[in-house]
Each structure stands twice: as C-alpha cells, then as structure tokens.
Short mmCIF file of C-alpha atoms in Angstrom, two decimals:
data_model
loop_
_atom_site.label_atom_id
_atom_site.label_comp_id
_atom_site.label_asym_id
_atom_site.label_seq_id
_atom_site.Cartn_x
_atom_site.Cartn_y
_atom_site.Cartn_z
CA MET A 1 -0.11 0.29 -0.06
CA ASN A 2 1.53 3.36 -1.17
CA GLY A 3 1.30 6.99 -0.41
CA VAL A 4 -0.90 8.68 -3.20
CA LEU A 5 -0.62 12.40 -3.78
CA HIS A 6 -3.74 13.58 -5.80
CA LEU A 7 -5.36 17.13 -6.79
CA ALA A 8 -9.44 16.59 -7.06
CA GLN A 9 -9.83 20.30 -8.86
CA PRO A 10 -6.30 21.21 -10.78
CA ALA A 11 -7.69 23.56 -12.87
CA TRP A 12 -7.65 26.12 -10.21
CA LEU A 13 -3.41 25.99 -10.39
CA LEU A 14 -4.39 27.73 -13.76
CA LEU A 15 -4.75 30.98 -10.88
CA ALA A 16 -1.48 30.90 -9.97
CA GLY A 17 -0.18 32.21 -13.34
CA LEU A 18 -1.86 36.20 -11.93
CA LEU A 19 1.17 35.59 -9.06
CA PRO A 20 4.03 36.95 -11.12
CA LEU A 21 1.79 39.85 -12.86
CA LEU A 22 1.00 40.81 -9.81
CA ALA A 23 4.12 41.19 -8.67
CA TRP A 24 5.63 42.70 -11.71
CA HIS A 25 2.05 45.73 -11.15
CA HIS A 26 2.96 46.28 -7.30
CA HIS A 27 6.48 46.69 -8.53
CA ARG A 28 5.58 49.08 -10.93
CA ARG A 29 2.96 50.95 -9.17
CA PRO A 30 4.74 54.72 -7.61
CA THR A 31 4.38 55.56 -4.70
CA ALA A 32 5.08 59.54 -3.21
CA GLY A 33 6.80 59.44 -6.31
CA LEU A 34 9.09 56.69 -5.98
CA THR A 35 8.94 53.10 -7.53
CA TYR A 36 9.26 50.35 -4.44
CA SER A 37 11.40 48.66 -7.09
CA ARG A 38 14.41 51.35 -6.37
CA LEU A 39 14.31 50.82 -2.59
CA PRO A 40 16.26 47.48 -1.82
CA VAL A 41 14.30 44.70 -0.18
CA GLY A 42 16.84 44.04 2.33
CA THR A 43 16.23 47.29 3.86
CA ARG A 44 13.53 48.01 7.26
CA GLY A 45 11.82 50.39 4.30
CA GLY A 46 11.56 47.57 1.80
CA LEU A 47 10.45 45.33 4.20
CA ARG A 48 7.85 47.71 5.74
CA LEU A 49 6.93 48.34 1.72
CA HIS A 50 7.00 44.93 0.86
CA GLY A 51 6.61 42.86 3.34
CA PRO A 52 2.59 43.12 3.59
CA PHE A 53 1.82 42.51 -0.18
CA TYR A 54 4.51 39.50 -0.04
CA LEU A 55 2.64 38.11 2.29
CA ARG A 56 -0.89 38.65 0.90
CA LEU A 57 0.42 36.90 -1.99
CA ILE A 58 2.37 33.84 -0.84
CA ALA A 59 -1.89 33.53 0.83
CA LEU A 60 -3.37 34.10 -2.38
CA ALA A 61 -0.62 30.94 -3.40
CA LEU A 62 -1.72 29.04 -0.31
CA LEU A 63 -5.66 29.69 -0.99
CA VAL A 64 -5.07 28.29 -5.05
CA VAL A 65 -3.28 25.48 -3.54
CA ALA A 66 -6.64 24.92 -1.61
CA LEU A 67 -8.91 25.27 -4.20
CA ALA A 68 -7.18 22.48 -6.40
CA ARG A 69 -8.06 20.30 -3.16
CA PRO A 70 -5.10 18.13 -2.53
CA GLN A 71 -5.92 14.68 -1.36
CA LEU A 72 -3.89 12.19 0.55
CA GLY A 73 -5.00 8.98 -0.27
CA TYR A 74 -3.68 5.17 -0.22
CA ALA A 75 -3.43 2.99 -3.20
CA TRP A 76 -3.57 -1.05 -3.37
CA GLU A 77 -3.66 -3.30 -5.75
CA GLU A 78 -5.98 -6.03 -5.72
CA SER A 79 -5.16 -9.26 -8.22
CA GLU A 80 -7.69 -11.48 -10.01
CA THR A 81 -6.27 -14.70 -11.12
CA GLU A 82 -7.76 -17.08 -13.56
CA GLY A 83 -6.56 -20.21 -11.36
CA ILE A 84 -5.05 -23.14 -12.43
CA ASP A 85 -6.09 -26.39 -10.28
CA ILE A 86 -2.76 -28.63 -10.97
CA GLU A 87 -2.32 -32.29 -9.02
CA LEU A 88 0.99 -32.84 -8.79
CA VAL A 89 1.78 -36.98 -8.85
CA ILE A 90 5.10 -38.58 -7.73
CA ASP A 91 6.13 -42.31 -7.56
CA VAL A 92 7.69 -43.24 -4.72
CA SER A 93 9.04 -46.72 -5.11
CA GLY A 94 11.67 -48.16 -4.46
CA SER A 95 13.38 -47.42 -7.75
CA MET A 96 13.54 -44.20 -6.68
CA ALA A 97 16.36 -44.25 -4.60
CA ALA A 98 18.00 -45.04 -7.61
CA GLU A 99 21.56 -43.06 -6.93
CA ASP A 100 21.34 -41.99 -10.86
CA PHE A 101 20.38 -38.46 -10.11
CA PRO A 102 22.60 -37.37 -7.07
CA PRO A 103 21.45 -37.53 -4.02
CA ASN A 104 18.83 -39.86 -5.24
CA ARG A 105 16.02 -39.61 -7.82
CA ILE A 106 13.18 -38.69 -4.87
CA THR A 107 15.02 -35.71 -4.16
CA VAL A 108 15.61 -34.12 -6.52
CA ALA A 109 12.25 -34.56 -7.80
CA LYS A 110 10.97 -33.18 -4.81
CA ASN A 111 13.47 -30.17 -5.09
CA VAL A 112 12.64 -29.40 -8.28
CA ILE A 113 8.57 -29.95 -7.77
CA GLN A 114 9.71 -27.66 -4.73
CA ASP A 115 10.42 -24.82 -7.04
CA PHE A 116 7.82 -25.23 -9.47
CA ILE A 117 5.40 -24.72 -6.31
CA ALA A 118 7.10 -21.63 -5.58
CA GLY A 119 6.50 -20.02 -8.69
CA ARG A 120 2.11 -20.84 -9.17
CA GLN A 121 1.23 -18.26 -6.62
CA GLY A 122 -1.90 -17.66 -8.20
CA ASP A 123 -3.01 -21.77 -8.31
CA ARG A 124 -4.26 -24.53 -6.35
CA LEU A 125 -2.04 -27.76 -6.22
CA GLY A 126 -2.81 -30.91 -4.55
CA LEU A 127 -0.28 -33.57 -3.93
CA VAL A 128 -0.39 -37.47 -4.88
CA SER A 129 2.20 -40.21 -4.06
CA PHE A 130 1.70 -43.91 -5.16
CA SER A 131 3.80 -46.34 -5.57
CA GLY A 132 1.92 -50.32 -5.41
CA THR A 133 -1.30 -47.86 -4.58
CA ALA A 134 -1.62 -44.39 -4.09
CA LEU A 135 -2.15 -41.77 -1.49
CA THR A 136 -3.65 -38.09 -1.56
CA ARG A 137 -0.54 -36.30 0.53
CA ALA A 138 -2.54 -32.88 0.05
CA PRO A 139 -6.04 -31.98 -1.58
CA LEU A 140 -6.21 -28.58 -3.89
CA THR A 141 -4.86 -25.92 -1.67
CA SER A 142 -3.57 -22.83 -2.30
CA ASP A 143 -1.88 -22.94 0.96
CA HIS A 144 1.45 -23.07 -0.54
CA ARG A 145 3.82 -23.37 2.27
CA MET A 146 1.93 -26.11 4.44
CA LEU A 147 2.57 -27.88 0.02
CA HIS A 148 6.30 -27.51 0.93
CA VAL A 149 6.25 -28.59 4.06
CA LEU A 150 3.93 -31.81 3.18
CA VAL A 151 6.28 -32.16 0.08
CA ASP A 152 9.45 -32.42 1.80
CA GLY A 153 8.06 -35.27 4.27
CA VAL A 154 7.75 -37.69 0.63
CA GLY A 155 9.92 -40.63 1.28
CA VAL A 156 10.30 -43.50 -1.18
CA ASP A 157 8.22 -46.31 -0.28
CA PRO A 158 6.22 -46.15 2.24
CA LEU A 159 3.53 -47.81 -0.13
CA PRO A 160 2.91 -51.42 -1.18
CA ARG A 161 5.47 -52.20 -3.40
CA GLY A 162 5.06 -51.72 -7.23
CA THR A 163 4.47 -48.92 -9.42
CA ALA A 164 0.76 -48.27 -9.95
CA ILE A 165 0.09 -45.50 -12.56
CA GLY A 166 -3.34 -46.25 -13.67
CA VAL A 167 -4.54 -45.76 -10.19
CA ALA A 168 -2.47 -42.47 -9.44
CA LEU A 169 -4.29 -41.04 -12.12
CA ALA A 170 -7.78 -42.14 -11.87
CA THR A 171 -6.85 -40.63 -7.75
CA ALA A 172 -5.57 -37.28 -9.27
CA ALA A 173 -8.80 -36.67 -11.70
CA ARG A 174 -10.71 -38.09 -8.73
CA ARG A 175 -9.40 -34.69 -7.15
CA LEU A 176 -9.79 -32.22 -9.97
CA GLU A 177 -13.39 -33.61 -10.75
CA ALA A 178 -14.95 -30.75 -8.79
CA SER A 179 -12.75 -28.31 -9.03
CA THR A 180 -14.46 -25.55 -11.81
CA ALA A 181 -10.96 -23.88 -12.80
CA LYS A 182 -10.85 -23.13 -16.64
CA THR A 183 -7.65 -25.41 -16.93
CA LYS A 184 -7.08 -28.79 -14.70
CA VAL A 185 -3.66 -30.34 -14.81
CA VAL A 186 -1.95 -33.29 -14.03
CA VAL A 187 2.16 -33.44 -13.68
CA LEU A 188 3.23 -37.53 -13.19
CA VAL A 189 6.47 -38.46 -12.34
CA THR A 190 7.74 -41.33 -12.14
CA ASP A 191 10.73 -43.74 -12.71
CA GLY A 192 9.02 -47.36 -14.10
CA ASP A 193 6.43 -49.10 -16.01
CA ASN A 194 2.92 -49.99 -14.40
CA ASN A 195 2.94 -52.77 -12.61
CA ALA A 196 0.84 -52.65 -10.01
CA GLY A 197 -3.26 -51.19 -9.74
CA GLU A 198 -6.22 -52.37 -10.28
CA ILE A 199 -6.91 -49.55 -12.55
CA ASP A 200 -5.03 -49.76 -16.65
CA PRO A 201 -3.52 -46.06 -16.96
CA LYS A 202 -4.61 -45.72 -20.46
CA THR A 203 -8.21 -46.23 -18.83
CA ALA A 204 -7.21 -43.68 -16.46
CA ALA A 205 -6.22 -41.48 -19.05
CA ALA A 206 -9.29 -42.07 -20.92
CA LEU A 207 -10.98 -40.87 -17.20
CA CYS A 208 -8.83 -37.86 -17.38
CA LYS A 209 -9.61 -36.72 -20.99
CA GLY A 210 -13.52 -36.77 -20.32
CA LEU A 211 -13.28 -34.56 -17.58
CA GLY A 212 -11.13 -32.41 -19.66
CA ILE A 213 -8.21 -33.29 -17.23
CA LYS A 214 -4.84 -32.13 -19.05
CA VAL A 215 -1.85 -34.99 -17.79
CA TYR A 216 2.13 -34.03 -18.60
CA THR A 217 3.95 -37.13 -17.97
CA ILE A 218 7.51 -36.93 -17.16
CA GLY A 219 10.02 -40.22 -17.17
CA VAL A 220 12.87 -39.68 -14.75
CA GLY A 221 16.01 -42.33 -14.73
CA ALA A 222 19.12 -42.99 -16.68
CA THR A 223 18.61 -43.52 -20.50
CA GLY A 224 19.11 -46.97 -22.37
CA ASP A 225 20.08 -50.50 -20.96
CA ARG A 226 22.41 -48.99 -18.73
CA PRO A 227 22.37 -49.90 -14.90
CA VAL A 228 22.67 -47.86 -12.45
CA PRO A 229 22.71 -47.96 -8.20
CA VAL A 230 19.88 -48.45 -6.12
CA PRO A 231 20.42 -49.23 -2.16
CA VAL A 232 18.70 -51.62 -0.85
CA GLN A 233 18.24 -53.02 2.62
CA GLN A 234 19.27 -56.26 3.43
CA PRO A 235 19.73 -58.14 6.82
CA ASP A 236 23.31 -58.79 8.12
CA ILE A 237 25.04 -62.09 9.37
CA PHE A 238 23.45 -61.58 12.94
CA GLY A 239 20.14 -59.82 11.71
CA ARG A 240 20.84 -56.72 11.45
CA MET A 241 19.66 -54.17 8.83
CA VAL A 242 22.04 -52.75 6.37
CA THR A 243 22.15 -50.90 3.30
CA ARG A 244 23.44 -52.12 0.45
CA ARG A 245 24.25 -50.91 -3.12
CA GLN A 246 23.10 -53.07 -6.04
CA MET A 247 22.74 -51.97 -10.13
CA ALA A 248 20.21 -52.47 -11.50
CA VAL A 249 18.06 -51.84 -15.06
CA MET A 250 14.40 -49.90 -14.79
CA PRO A 251 13.45 -49.06 -18.04
CA VAL A 252 10.41 -46.37 -17.83
CA ASP A 253 7.40 -47.44 -20.31
CA GLU A 254 7.67 -44.59 -22.88
CA GLU A 255 5.77 -45.55 -24.86
CA LEU A 256 2.35 -45.42 -22.12
CA LEU A 257 3.94 -42.65 -20.45
CA ALA A 258 3.41 -40.99 -24.04
CA HIS A 259 0.09 -42.09 -24.77
CA ILE A 260 -1.12 -40.73 -21.56
CA ALA A 261 0.26 -37.51 -22.17
CA ALA A 262 -1.55 -37.49 -26.18
CA THR A 263 -4.56 -38.65 -24.92
CA THR A 264 -5.55 -35.74 -22.61
CA GLY A 265 -3.69 -33.54 -24.97
CA GLY A 266 -1.08 -32.98 -22.52
CA LYS A 267 3.44 -33.71 -23.52
CA PHE A 268 5.62 -36.34 -22.32
CA TYR A 269 9.04 -35.94 -20.96
CA ARG A 270 12.37 -37.28 -20.41
CA ALA A 271 14.33 -36.33 -17.88
CA SER A 272 18.14 -38.29 -17.71
CA ASP A 273 19.31 -35.87 -15.08
CA ARG A 274 18.10 -33.39 -12.74
CA SER A 275 18.83 -30.84 -15.29
CA THR A 276 16.95 -31.91 -17.35
CA LEU A 277 14.05 -32.43 -15.33
CA GLU A 278 14.47 -28.88 -13.84
CA ALA A 279 14.28 -27.54 -17.70
CA VAL A 280 10.96 -29.90 -18.18
CA PHE A 281 9.44 -28.38 -15.39
CA THR A 282 10.23 -24.78 -16.40
CA GLU A 283 8.72 -25.82 -19.49
CA ILE A 284 5.39 -27.13 -18.29
CA ASP A 285 4.93 -23.73 -15.71
CA GLN A 286 5.31 -21.67 -19.01
CA LEU A 287 2.69 -23.58 -20.77
CA GLU A 288 0.14 -22.95 -17.98
CA LYS A 289 0.56 -19.76 -17.16
CA THR A 290 -1.94 -18.00 -15.04
CA THR A 291 -4.35 -15.59 -16.38
CA LEU A 292 -3.89 -12.28 -14.00
CA GLN A 293 -5.41 -8.96 -13.97
CA VAL A 294 -4.63 -6.38 -11.32
CA LYS A 295 -7.48 -3.74 -10.24
CA ARG A 296 -5.88 -0.83 -8.72
CA PHE A 297 -7.95 0.88 -6.16
CA VAL A 298 -6.95 4.49 -4.30
CA ARG A 299 -8.97 5.72 -1.30
CA TYR A 300 -8.29 9.33 -0.50
CA ARG A 301 -9.11 11.80 2.51
CA GLU A 302 -8.51 15.73 1.71
CA ALA A 303 -5.66 17.69 2.95
CA PHE A 304 -6.43 21.44 1.64
CA MET A 305 -6.98 22.42 5.35
CA PRO A 306 -3.16 23.35 6.25
CA PHE A 307 -3.12 25.67 2.74
CA ALA A 308 -6.51 27.49 4.18
CA TRP A 309 -5.41 28.06 7.56
CA GLY A 310 -1.59 28.90 6.70
CA ALA A 311 -3.53 31.48 4.15
CA LEU A 312 -5.54 32.95 7.05
CA ALA A 313 -2.89 33.30 9.36
CA LEU A 314 -0.52 35.25 6.10
CA LEU A 315 -3.63 37.52 5.81
CA LEU A 316 -4.18 38.12 9.71
CA ALA A 317 -0.61 38.41 10.22
CA PRO A 318 -0.02 42.63 9.76
CA LEU A 319 -3.09 43.06 11.89
CA ALA A 320 -1.18 41.07 15.07
CA PRO A 321 0.86 44.37 15.99
CA ALA A 322 -1.66 46.78 16.27
CA ALA A 323 -4.08 44.57 18.15
CA LEU A 324 -0.81 43.80 20.44
CA GLY A 325 -0.45 47.40 20.73
CA ARG A 326 -4.04 48.47 21.68
CA THR A 327 -3.93 45.61 24.08
CA VAL A 328 -0.89 46.95 26.57
CA GLU A 329 -2.46 50.57 25.73
CA PRO A 330 -2.74 52.17 29.42
#
C-alpha cells in the first residue's frame, strides 16, 4: 500500500499564473514619487513596503492550492487470477531411491517440485504419491507453505510395492473432478512402468480426457539399458538391517507415458538428469501460465485545510502588531 498525492480540482492552479503579474504590477506602481523597485528589499523600509504585499501574495498562493483540493490517499492493488488447478503426482516406489540423480531420484524430484510450487502463486495445487497404490498427501490448496512441508515429508516406498500408474492417475482425476477451474492439469513423475493396481493406465487417461484434465508425464532416470546404483535394505549375518547398493536396470515405459500425454492433450518428457528435469518443469510452467488481472484502488482524504489555515494566518499577520499595541495601552 503506497501513499498517493492527488489534486481533485487541478484547474484552479491556473490562477497561480496571475501571481507573477501581481508582483510585477506591485513593483511598477509609484508611491510618493518613488517606485517600490528602487528601494532595496533587504532594508527595513523595503520590508515595510513590500512585506505585507508578499504575505498577501503567499496567502493567495496557498488559497489557490487549497482550491485545487489536494488529497492524500492510499493505493492498493488487488489481483484477480484465472487460476489453474494442478495435481502433482510423484512416484515413491523403491526405484526412486536410485542414485543416478545425486543424491537420488526422489530427492531431486522433490527439490524441483518445490521450485515449481513456488512459482505458481495464483494456483491451487494438490499432491498424490504412489507406488503399489496411491495416497492423497494434500488436497487442492492455495496454502503453498503447507504444501512445501508435505512435499518435503514424502519418502521412498511407504506404500505397497510396485508402480500403479493407473491408480495414481485415477486418484488425481478424482481430486480434480469437482474443480471449477478453467484449466485442470496433472503432472505425473515416475521412473518405471505400470506393474500394480487394478486400474489400467490407458483407462485412467481416458477418464482424465473425459473430465477435461490435461496430463503431463515425466519419465525420470538413466536412458537405455545402463544399470544404476540402487540402495537396498538387507540383513547381515547378525540379522541387522544394513544398506547395500546393487546395480540394476530399470526401464521407463516411454510408450505408455507418451500415450497418456497424447490422449489428454498434454506432453511427454524424458528427464535423464537433474538439469533436464528442471528444464521440463520450467517448460510446463511456461505452457500453463495463469491469467493475472490487477485492479488498482485508491482511497483519498482531503488535505487542503493546512493550506487554507496557512493563508488565513498570513492575511491576519499584519493585524497582529496593531492588536497587540491596543491591548498593552494603559
């Protein structure tokens, strides 16, 4: 909220153009055979002759400003957004612990998603995590601070084993079904192929299309058949659980993810490292821009009274010595 200075009737300021003419006329007028202009203003005589006139001139200037009605106000802006509802769907199966995205896929995905959330100030976002089944972590919300906390708390494989892409999509679609937003979007991040769940991913994609939901699919992980290190929990000879790393090949079902995106009018991306994953989310952010309209409001209060009072004080100032003189006379 910013202070704003405003004149309600600025046309009155045109009278200020008369002030130099009045001063010129005053100095051109002869008095007692002399013109005021011949008398130095710095002398007492000059002050006696010119002082009252300039007090009245300044008073007139203050009255002109008062007539222009200066107003002091406060302005503020209100934003109207044509919001987009977005469901973020993240794979938390065990393969997301793979370390080809240092320190691991799940950590990098969470960090990039956090940056994406920070840039969507006018939108509502929700969060679904999935492995062998799906879980709604956050309903659609504009409380991005709370959403940041929930994303940060997502961990690998707290759900039944497997990758249930179809169930995850259906869960996100159900959350968006009642949305009244003009644009509804799902962003699906996964590193595997569908191997669990009772809902076929293509059926879930058709459901999303029917509800007007656009799905962006992102396949993360090393491309090709290159094995990557995956930490696994195994018991040692004493029965204690220890973490060991195994090399494994985990292919992404690119054909399925591309089909889901194409069916719903979205787009499929392949992210083989952190920089490409960041670029993917940047592109999605640009593709799904929120319409923002800003209205400016100003509330004013009148501020002409100090000028009016100042003018009155200057007009009365020459009368003060005479009034004081009469008061002290015996």
